Coordinates of C-alpha atoms in Angstrom, one line a residue:
X572 CA -19.4 9.3 -11.2
X573 CA -21.2 9.5 -8.1
X574 CA -19.3 8.7 -4.7
X575 CA -21.4 7.0 -2.3
X576 CA -20.4 6.2 1.4
X577 CA -22.2 3.4 3.2
X578 CA -22.3 3.3 7.0
X579 CA -22.7 0.2 9.0
X580 CA -23.4 0.3 12.6
X581 CA -23.1 -3.2 14.2
X582 CA -23.5 -4.5 17.3
X583 CA -19.6 -5.1 17.4
X584 CA -18.1 -2.6 14.5
X585 CA -18.8 0.0 13.3
X586 CA -17.7 -0.1 9.5
X587 CA -18.0 3.0 6.8
X588 CA -17.5 1.9 2.9
X589 CA -16.9 4.8 0.0
X590 CA -17.9 4.1 -2.7
X591 CA -17.3 5.3 -6.7
X592 CA -20.7 4.2 -8.6
X593 CA -20.0 4.2 -12.0
X594 CA -22.2 4.5 -15.3
X595 CA -24.4 1.7 -16.2
X596 CA -24.9 0.9 -12.7
X597 CA -21.8 -0.5 -11.2
X598 CA -19.5 0.1 -8.1
X599 CA -16.6 0.0 -6.7
X600 CA -15.2 0.2 -3.3
X601 CA -12.3 3.4 -3.1
X602 CA -12.3 3.3 0.8
X603 CA -12.7 1.7 4.2
X604 CA -12.8 2.6 8.1
X605 CA -13.7 0.3 10.6
X606 CA -13.5 0.6 14.7
X607 CA -15.5 -1.5 17.6
X608 CA -18.1 0.1 19.3
X609 CA -19.7 -2.7 20.8
X610 CA -23.2 -0.9 21.0
X611 CA -24.1 -5.2 21.8
X612 CA -23.0 -4.8 25.3
X613 CA -26.0 -2.6 27.0
X614 CA -27.3 -2.0 30.4
X615 CA -29.6 -4.5 32.1
X616 CA -32.8 -2.9 31.2
X617 CA -32.3 -3.0 27.6
X618 CA -30.3 0.6 27.2
X619 CA -27.9 1.1 24.9
X620 CA -24.5 1.9 27.2
X621 CA -23.8 6.0 27.6
X622 CA -19.9 5.3 26.8
X623 CA -20.7 3.3 24.1
X624 CA -23.3 5.9 23.0
X625 CA -20.6 8.8 23.1
X626 CA -17.9 6.3 21.3
X627 CA -20.6 5.4 18.7
X628 CA -20.7 9.3 18.2
X629 CA -17.3 9.7 18.2
X630 CA -16.5 7.5 15.4
X631 CA -19.8 8.6 13.2
X632 CA -17.8 12.4 13.5
X633 CA -14.5 10.8 12.3
X634 CA -16.3 8.6 9.5
X635 CA -18.3 12.1 8.5
X636 CA -14.8 14.0 8.1
X637 CA -13.8 11.6 6.3
X638 CA -16.7 12.1 3.9
X639 CA -16.0 15.5 3.5
X640 CA -12.1 15.1 2.3
X641 CA -13.7 12.4 -0.4
X642 CA -16.0 14.4 -2.0
X643 CA -19.2 12.0 -1.0
X644 CA -22.4 12.9 -2.6
X645 CA -24.6 10.9 -0.2
X646 CA -24.4 9.0 2.9
X647 CA -26.7 6.4 3.6
X648 CA -26.2 5.0 6.9
X649 CA -28.2 1.8 8.0
X650 CA -28.3 0.0 12.2
X651 CA -29.0 -3.4 13.1
X652 CA -30.0 -5.0 16.0
X653 CA -28.1 -3.3 19.0
X654 CA -29.9 0.0 18.1
X655 CA -33.1 -2.0 16.8
X656 CA -33.6 -3.8 20.1
X657 CA -32.7 -0.7 22.6
X658 CA -34.9 0.6 24.5
X659 CA -33.4 4.1 24.4
X660 CA -32.8 3.5 20.3
X661 CA -34.8 7.3 19.5
X662 CA -33.0 9.3 22.4
X663 CA -29.7 7.5 20.4
X664 CA -30.6 8.3 16.6
X665 CA -31.6 11.9 17.7
X666 CA -28.3 12.2 19.2
X667 CA -26.5 11.2 16.6
X668 CA -28.0 13.3 14.4
X669 CA -27.5 16.3 16.4
X670 CA -24.2 15.6 16.9
X671 CA -23.1 14.2 12.7
X672 CA -26.3 15.3 10.7
X673 CA -26.6 11.6 9.7
X674 CA -29.7 10.5 9.6
X675 CA -29.5 6.6 10.9
X676 CA -31.8 4.0 9.2
X677 CA -32.7 1.2 11.8
X678 CA -33.2 -1.8 9.4
X679 CA -36.2 -4.6 10.8
X680 CA -34.8 -8.2 11.1
X681 CA -36.6 -9.4 7.9
X682 CA -34.8 -6.1 5.9
X683 CA -32.1 -7.4 7.3
X684 CA -31.4 -10.9 6.3
X685 CA -32.6 -9.4 2.5
X686 CA -30.0 -7.6 2.3
X687 CA -27.8 -10.2 3.7
X688 CA -29.1 -12.7 1.1
X689 CA -29.0 -9.8 -2.0
X690 CA -25.3 -9.5 -1.0
X691 CA -25.0 -13.3 -1.1
X692 CA -27.0 -14.2 -4.2
X693 CA -25.7 -11.1 -7.1
X694 CA -22.0 -12.1 -6.0
X695 CA -22.0 -15.8 -5.6
X696 CA -22.7 -18.6 -8.4
X697 CA -24.3 -21.0 -5.8
X698 CA -28.1 -22.5 -7.2
X699 CA -28.4 -23.6 -3.9
X700 CA -27.5 -22.1 -1.1
X701 CA -27.9 -22.0 3.1
X702 CA -26.9 -18.6 4.4
X703 CA -25.3 -18.3 7.9
X704 CA -24.4 -15.0 9.2
X705 CA -23.0 -14.5 12.5
X706 CA -23.4 -10.5 13.7
X707 CA -22.7 -9.1 17.1
X708 CA -26.3 -9.2 18.2
X709 CA -28.5 -11.7 16.1
X710 CA -28.2 -15.0 14.1
X711 CA -29.4 -14.6 10.6
X712 CA -30.3 -18.0 8.8
X713 CA -31.3 -17.7 4.8
X714 CA -31.8 -20.5 2.4
X715 CA -32.4 -19.9 -1.0
X716 CA -32.9 -22.4 -4.3
X717 CA -32.8 -20.6 -8.0
X718 CA -32.4 -17.6 -6.6
X719 CA -35.4 -17.6 -4.9
X720 CA -35.9 -17.2 -0.9
X721 CA -37.5 -20.5 0.7
X722 CA -37.7 -19.5 4.7
X723 CA -35.3 -17.5 6.5
X724 CA -34.9 -17.2 10.4
X725 CA -33.1 -14.6 12.7
X726 CA -32.2 -15.9 16.3
X727 CA -31.8 -12.8 18.9
X728 CA -28.2 -13.6 19.8
X729 CA -24.8 -12.6 18.0
X730 CA -21.1 -12.8 18.6
X731 CA -21.1 -10.4 21.5
X732 CA -24.3 -11.1 23.4
X733 CA -23.7 -14.6 23.9
X734 CA -20.0 -13.8 25.1
X735 CA -22.0 -11.3 27.5
X736 CA -24.3 -14.9 28.6
X737 CA -21.7 -17.0 28.3
X738 CA -18.2 -15.8 29.5
X739 CA -17.5 -15.7 33.0
X740 CA -14.3 -15.7 35.2
X741 CA -14.8 -18.4 36.9
X742 CA -15.1 -20.8 34.6
X743 CA -13.1 -22.1 31.6
X744 CA -13.1 -20.8 28.2
X745 CA -13.4 -24.5 27.0
X746 CA -16.4 -24.8 30.0
X747 CA -18.0 -21.0 28.5
X748 CA -17.4 -22.5 24.8
X749 CA -19.3 -25.3 25.6
X750 CA -21.9 -24.2 27.4
X751 CA -22.4 -21.9 24.1
X752 CA -22.6 -24.5 21.9
X753 CA -24.7 -26.2 23.8
X754 CA -27.4 -23.4 23.9
X755 CA -26.8 -23.0 20.1
X756 CA -28.1 -26.2 19.7
X757 CA -31.0 -26.8 21.7
X758 CA -31.8 -23.1 19.2
X759 CA -31.5 -24.7 16.5
X760 CA -33.7 -28.0 17.9
X761 CA -36.8 -25.1 17.6
X762 CA -36.6 -24.3 13.8
X763 CA -39.0 -26.3 11.6
X764 CA -37.6 -26.0 8.0
X765 CA -34.2 -26.8 8.7
X766 CA -34.9 -30.6 8.3
X767 CA -36.0 -29.3 5.4
X768 CA -32.9 -29.1 3.2
X769 CA -31.5 -30.4 0.5
X770 CA -28.3 -32.5 1.0
X771 CA -26.8 -30.5 -2.2
X772 CA -27.6 -27.6 -0.1
X773 CA -24.0 -25.3 0.6
X774 CA -23.0 -23.7 3.7
X775 CA -22.2 -20.1 2.8
X776 CA -20.2 -17.8 5.8
X777 CA -21.4 -14.2 6.2
X778 CA -19.5 -11.5 8.2
X779 CA -16.8 -10.5 9.7
X780 CA -16.1 -13.9 12.3
X781 CA -16.4 -16.3 9.3
X782 CA -14.0 -13.7 7.0
X783 CA -11.5 -14.2 10.1
X784 CA -11.8 -18.0 10.6
X785 CA -11.4 -18.5 6.5
X786 CA -8.0 -15.9 7.1
X787 CA -6.7 -17.9 9.8
X788 CA -7.5 -21.6 7.7
X789 CA -5.5 -19.4 4.7
X790 CA -3.1 -19.1 7.2
X791 CA -2.9 -22.6 8.5
X792 CA -2.9 -23.9 5.0
X793 CA -0.7 -21.8 3.5
X794 CA -3.1 -21.3 1.0
X795 CA -1.3 -19.4 -2.0
X796 CA -4.7 -17.0 -2.9
X797 CA -5.2 -14.2 -1.3
X798 CA -8.8 -13.9 -1.3
X799 CA -11.8 -14.5 1.9
X800 CA -14.9 -14.4 -1.0
X801 CA -15.8 -17.9 -2.2
X802 CA -13.3 -19.3 -0.2
X803 CA -14.1 -23.3 0.3
X804 CA -13.4 -24.2 4.1
X805 CA -13.5 -28.0 4.8
X806 CA -15.2 -28.7 8.3
X807 CA -11.8 -30.9 9.4
X808 CA -10.2 -27.6 8.7
X809 CA -12.9 -25.8 11.1
X810 CA -12.9 -27.9 13.7
X811 CA -9.2 -28.0 14.3
X812 CA -9.3 -23.7 14.5
X813 CA -12.2 -24.6 16.7
X814 CA -10.7 -26.5 18.9
X815 CA -7.5 -24.6 19.2
X816 CA -9.4 -21.5 19.8
X817 CA -11.6 -22.7 22.2
X818 CA -8.7 -23.6 25.1
X819 CA -6.9 -20.5 25.0
X820 CA -6.8 -17.5 26.8
X821 CA -7.8 -13.5 25.4
X822 CA -4.2 -12.4 25.0
X823 CA -3.0 -15.5 23.8
X824 CA -6.2 -15.1 21.3
X825 CA -5.1 -11.7 20.0
X826 CA -2.3 -13.4 18.7
X827 CA -3.2 -15.5 16.1
X828 CA -2.5 -15.0 13.1
X829 CA -5.2 -14.5 10.7
X830 CA -8.2 -12.6 13.6
X831 CA -8.3 -9.2 14.4
X832 CA -7.3 -8.4 17.9
X833 CA -10.3 -5.6 18.3
X834 CA -12.7 -9.5 17.2
X835 CA -10.4 -12.1 19.9
X836 CA -12.7 -12.1 22.4
X837 CA -16.5 -12.9 20.7
X838 CA -14.5 -14.5 17.9
X839 CA -14.6 -17.9 19.9
X840 CA -19.2 -17.5 20.2
X841 CA -19.4 -17.2 17.0
X842 CA -17.3 -19.8 15.9
X843 CA -19.5 -22.2 19.0
X844 CA -22.3 -21.1 16.8
X845 CA -20.9 -22.3 14.0
X846 CA -19.9 -25.6 15.8
X847 CA -23.1 -26.2 16.8
X848 CA -25.0 -25.9 13.4
X849 CA -22.5 -27.7 10.9
X850 CA -22.4 -30.8 13.7
X851 CA -26.5 -30.4 13.5
X852 CA -27.0 -30.0 9.9
X853 CA -24.1 -32.5 8.7
X854 CA -22.5 -30.0 6.9
X855 CA -18.4 -30.7 5.4
X856 CA -17.8 -27.7 3.9
X857 CA -18.6 -23.7 4.5
X858 CA -17.5 -21.7 1.9
X859 CA -16.9 -17.9 3.1
X860 CA -18.9 -15.1 1.6
X861 CA -16.9 -11.3 1.8
X862 CA -20.4 -9.7 0.4
X863 CA -22.9 -9.4 2.7
X864 CA -25.2 -6.6 4.3
X865 CA -23.3 -3.9 3.1
X866 CA -23.4 -5.0 -0.7
X867 CA -27.0 -6.1 -0.5
X868 CA -27.6 -2.3 0.4
X869 CA -25.4 -1.0 -2.6
X870 CA -26.8 -3.6 -5.1
X871 CA -30.1 -2.3 -3.9
X872 CA -29.6 1.2 -4.4
X873 CA -27.2 1.3 -7.4
X874 CA -29.1 -1.5 -9.6
X875 CA -32.6 -0.9 -8.3
X876 CA -33.9 -3.7 -10.8
X877 CA -32.0 -5.9 -8.0
X878 CA -35.1 -4.8 -5.4
X879 CA -37.0 -7.8 -8.1
X880 CA -34.8 -10.2 -9.1
X881 CA -31.2 -10.9 -8.6
X882 CA -28.2 -10.5 -11.0
X883 CA -28.4 -13.1 -13.3
X884 CA -24.8 -12.9 -14.4
X885 CA -22.7 -12.5 -11.5
X886 CA -19.4 -13.4 -13.5
X887 CA -20.8 -10.7 -16.5
X888 CA -21.5 -7.9 -13.8
X889 CA -18.5 -8.4 -12.2
X890 CA -16.3 -8.4 -15.4
X891 CA -18.3 -5.7 -16.3
X892 CA -17.2 -3.2 -13.1
X893 CA -13.8 -4.3 -13.4
X894 CA -13.3 -3.7 -17.0
X895 CA -15.4 0.3 -17.2
X896 CA -13.2 0.5 -13.4
X897 CA -9.7 0.2 -15.4
X898 CA -11.3 2.0 -19.0
X899 CA -11.1 -0.9 -21.0
X900 CA -12.2 -0.8 -24.5
X901 CA -15.1 -2.6 -23.2
X902 CA -16.7 -3.3 -26.9
X903 CA -13.1 -4.7 -27.9
X904 CA -13.4 -6.8 -24.8
X905 CA -16.8 -8.6 -25.5
X906 CA -15.7 -9.5 -29.4
X907 CA -12.6 -10.2 -28.2
X908 CA -14.3 -12.8 -26.3
X909 CA -17.1 -13.7 -29.1
X910 CA -14.3 -15.0 -31.1
X911 CA -12.6 -16.7 -27.8
X912 CA -16.3 -18.8 -28.0
X913 CA -16.4 -19.4 -31.9
X914 CA -12.9 -20.6 -31.4
X915 CA -13.1 -23.2 -28.4
X916 CA -16.4 -24.5 -30.6
X917 CA -14.1 -24.5 -33.8
X918 CA -11.1 -26.3 -32.5
X919 CA -12.4 -28.9 -29.8
X920 CA -11.8 -31.4 -31.7
X921 CA -7.8 -31.0 -31.3
X922 CA -8.5 -29.1 -27.6
X923 CA -11.0 -31.7 -26.5
X924 CA -11.9 -29.5 -23.1
X925 CA -14.7 -29.1 -21.4
X926 CA -17.3 -26.2 -21.7
X927 CA -16.4 -25.1 -18.1
X928 CA -13.0 -23.8 -19.7
X929 CA -15.3 -21.1 -21.4
X930 CA -15.6 -19.4 -18.2
X931 CA -11.7 -19.1 -18.1
X932 CA -11.4 -17.3 -21.6
X933 CA -14.6 -14.9 -20.7
X934 CA -12.1 -13.6 -18.2
X935 CA -8.7 -13.8 -20.1
X936 CA -10.9 -12.0 -22.9
X937 CA -12.6 -9.0 -21.0
X938 CA -10.0 -8.5 -18.6
X939 CA -6.7 -8.9 -21.4
X940 CA -5.7 -5.5 -21.4
X941 CA -6.0 -4.3 -18.1
X942 CA -2.1 -3.9 -17.1
X943 CA -2.1 -1.6 -20.2
X944 CA -3.2 0.9 -17.0
X945 CA -0.5 0.1 -15.1
X946 CA 2.6 0.3 -18.2
X947 CA 2.3 -1.1 -21.2
X948 CA 5.7 -2.9 -21.4
X949 CA 5.6 -6.3 -20.7
X950 CA 1.7 -5.6 -19.6
X951 CA 0.3 -9.3 -19.6
X952 CA 2.6 -9.7 -16.5
X953 CA 0.4 -6.3 -14.9
X954 CA -2.8 -8.2 -16.2
X955 CA -1.5 -11.7 -14.4
X956 CA -1.3 -10.3 -11.5
X957 CA -4.7 -7.8 -11.2
X958 CA -6.7 -10.9 -12.6
X959 CA -5.2 -12.6 -9.3
X960 CA -6.5 -10.1 -6.9
X961 CA -9.6 -8.9 -8.6
X962 CA -11.7 -11.0 -6.2
X963 CA -14.1 -11.5 -9.1
X964 CA -18.0 -12.8 -8.6
X965 CA -19.8 -15.1 -9.8
X966 CA -16.4 -17.7 -10.5
X967 CA -13.9 -20.3 -9.1
X968 CA -10.8 -18.9 -6.6
X969 CA -9.1 -22.2 -9.5
X970 CA -11.0 -19.8 -12.5
X971 CA -9.8 -17.1 -11.5
X972 CA -5.5 -19.0 -10.9
X973 CA -6.4 -20.7 -13.8
X974 CA -6.3 -17.2 -16.2
X975 CA -4.1 -14.9 -14.2
X976 CA -2.0 -17.9 -15.6
X977 CA -3.6 -18.0 -19.1
X978 CA -2.7 -14.1 -19.5
X979 CA 0.2 -14.2 -18.6
X980 CA 1.8 -16.9 -20.7
X981 CA -0.5 -15.4 -23.8
X982 CA 3.1 -13.6 -25.1
X983 CA 5.8 -16.0 -24.0
X984 CA 6.5 -19.0 -25.5
X985 CA 7.0 -21.3 -23.0
X986 CA 5.2 -21.3 -19.1
X987 CA 6.6 -20.5 -16.3
X988 CA 6.5 -23.8 -14.2
X989 CA 8.5 -22.9 -11.2
X990 CA 7.0 -19.1 -10.9
X991 CA 3.1 -20.5 -10.8
X992 CA 4.1 -24.0 -9.0
X993 CA 2.8 -22.4 -5.8
X994 CA -0.8 -22.8 -7.0
X995 CA -0.6 -26.6 -7.8
X996 CA -3.2 -27.0 -4.8
X997 CA -5.5 -25.5 -6.9
X998 CA -4.8 -26.2 -10.5
X999 CA -4.8 -29.7 -11.8
X1000 CA -1.8 -30.8 -13.6
X1001 CA -4.5 -31.3 -16.5
X1002 CA -5.8 -27.0 -16.4
X1003 CA -1.6 -26.4 -16.0
X1004 CA -1.1 -28.2 -19.3
X1005 CA -4.6 -27.0 -21.0
X1006 CA -2.9 -23.4 -20.2
X1007 CA -0.6 -22.9 -23.4
X1008 CA -3.8 -23.7 -26.1
X1009 CA -5.5 -21.2 -24.2
X1010 CA -3.2 -18.9 -24.4
X1011 CA -3.0 -18.9 -28.4
X1012 CA -7.3 -19.1 -28.5
X1013 CA -7.0 -15.5 -26.7
X1014 CA -3.7 -14.7 -28.6
X1015 CA -5.7 -15.4 -32.0
X1016 CA -8.8 -13.7 -30.9
X1017 CA -7.3 -10.6 -29.9
X1018 CA -5.4 -10.4 -33.2
X1019 CA -8.6 -10.9 -35.2
X1020 CA -9.9 -7.7 -33.4
X1021 CA -6.8 -6.5 -33.9
X1022 CA -8.2 -2.6 -34.9
X1023 CA -10.7 -2.9 -32.7
X1024 CA -13.3 -2.1 -35.5
X1025 CA -15.2 -5.7 -35.5
X1026 CA -13.8 -6.0 -38.8
X1027 CA -14.0 -9.9 -38.8
X1028 CA -17.3 -11.0 -37.2
X1029 CA -17.5 -14.8 -37.6
X1030 CA -14.7 -18.0 -38.4
X1031 CA -15.1 -21.6 -38.9
X1032 CA -12.3 -24.2 -39.2
X1033 CA -12.0 -27.4 -41.0
X1034 CA -9.2 -29.3 -39.6
X1035 CA -7.5 -31.3 -42.7
X1036 CA -4.9 -33.8 -42.2
X1037 CA -2.0 -31.9 -40.9
X1038 CA -3.9 -28.6 -41.4
X1039 CA -6.5 -26.2 -39.9
X1040 CA -8.1 -24.0 -42.7
X1041 CA -9.5 -20.8 -40.6
X1042 CA -12.6 -19.4 -42.8
X1043 CA -13.1 -15.5 -41.9
X1044 CA -16.4 -13.5 -42.7
X1045 CA -15.5 -9.9 -43.0
X1046 CA -16.9 -6.2 -41.9
X1047 CA -15.0 -4.7 -44.7
X1048 CA -11.3 -4.0 -44.9
X1049 CA -9.7 -6.5 -41.9
X1050 CA -5.8 -6.6 -43.4
X1051 CA -4.4 -6.0 -39.9
X1052 CA -6.6 -7.8 -38.3
X1053 CA -5.6 -10.7 -40.6
X1054 CA -2.1 -10.1 -40.6
X1055 CA -2.2 -10.4 -36.8
X1056 CA -3.1 -13.5 -36.9
X1057 CA -1.0 -14.7 -39.3
X1058 CA 1.5 -14.0 -37.7
X1059 CA 0.4 -16.4 -34.6
X1060 CA 0.7 -19.5 -37.4
X1061 CA 4.1 -20.4 -35.8
X1062 CA 2.6 -20.4 -31.9
X1063 CA 0.2 -22.5 -33.4
X1064 CA 1.7 -24.9 -35.0
X1065 CA 3.9 -25.4 -31.6
X1066 CA 0.3 -26.3 -29.3
X1067 CA -1.6 -27.9 -31.7
X1068 CA 0.7 -29.7 -33.9
X1069 CA -1.2 -28.0 -36.8
X1070 CA 0.0 -25.5 -39.5
X1071 CA -2.4 -22.7 -39.7
X1072 CA -3.7 -21.2 -42.3
X1073 CA -6.5 -18.0 -42.6
X1074 CA -8.3 -17.4 -45.7

């Protein structure tokens, strides 16, 4: 296993993320550190301030020390808008290397936009999207369809630079924010391709300010799932936060739950960009992405084929990553899913579920054993918790909760409705009622590969009166598997109201 450290030196924040690179082209975060360096606060001549340079070098030294402690094999370091535009860029890069031994690559605007796109498109199942990434020193727009970039545009201002341009002690917070909104609106009107955006395009928010916005809205709405990636925000909820924040002084902004205190002074500027854009374009929802530039860099490094073509199956890739990280028997997990799909199709006349439920079964099947990595006893409960906190890519929050509930139920006789009541705003009543039937299908699939040897290769089911006759095709001796499946006949009858006979 390789350990890779990625340093992202932005206009507002310096961030260190250490990744474990797993065999087969997968990676997972193992450590993270961040420090506000504010390189975007420059001198009048466009050079980086000496105080900010010293702060950045001190931060990078501490990052280098962390890399040594964690036995990192390689450090990748990138810098974006602030360093890219600095008139003393070469001197800064030289000073950093002499002090830390770290070579920083300054990415171009187009490279930065492409990395952001790669981070999003390889982690979200959104066919047509418009990415809005608000950095400290620039704002990027990437419009794509069917995993192909159609248009990009980079504006030379971000949360830090807008703050420096418009925040003044002789103006109220509201005046400062309104001036920023008006300015951004003027810039937006100059981008011709914004008028070509298809109405079904989803707006995807990327960057620290968007993540903070999602956390605030989650707390305001008492959202039960602790997950930012793929969180859907209504523009009405955004407007509530925007109108609240624009009236507050800095001290009060720092006390907002969900907002990083280090970002409090520039947060209104980021909100001003979003406000100007959603009003100008007429968007009604914003989807938060937890993946951006750093993930794009790592996808390109670990999965080089993404340089040519994005990952087509984002959920499958994410499940493989999580399964391998947790030491799952991947062959058994895949066979369990294969049997789940067969059972889903064969029993459709009984359950009448939509095809979308197969995605839920896929998560359950691939990860049903992960709880055992913590403790065998009550492992379904541990599995459920891990899925709820998995931050899987390419799947909705609803389906993550749905899958967690199925895995929790599959070793119980009944659903604990009280325990799961807090997710009523995410799951529909139809989903909750479907849990027991999906759990029985999952149980049967696990039983039919009980020996983890692919002994049962295919199943067909005939519904005859009050019975279901399940015929199996075998690959060698399957007594262990058939006995395990027959032991579930009572569970099957309770939920499907049919007797189960396995041949």
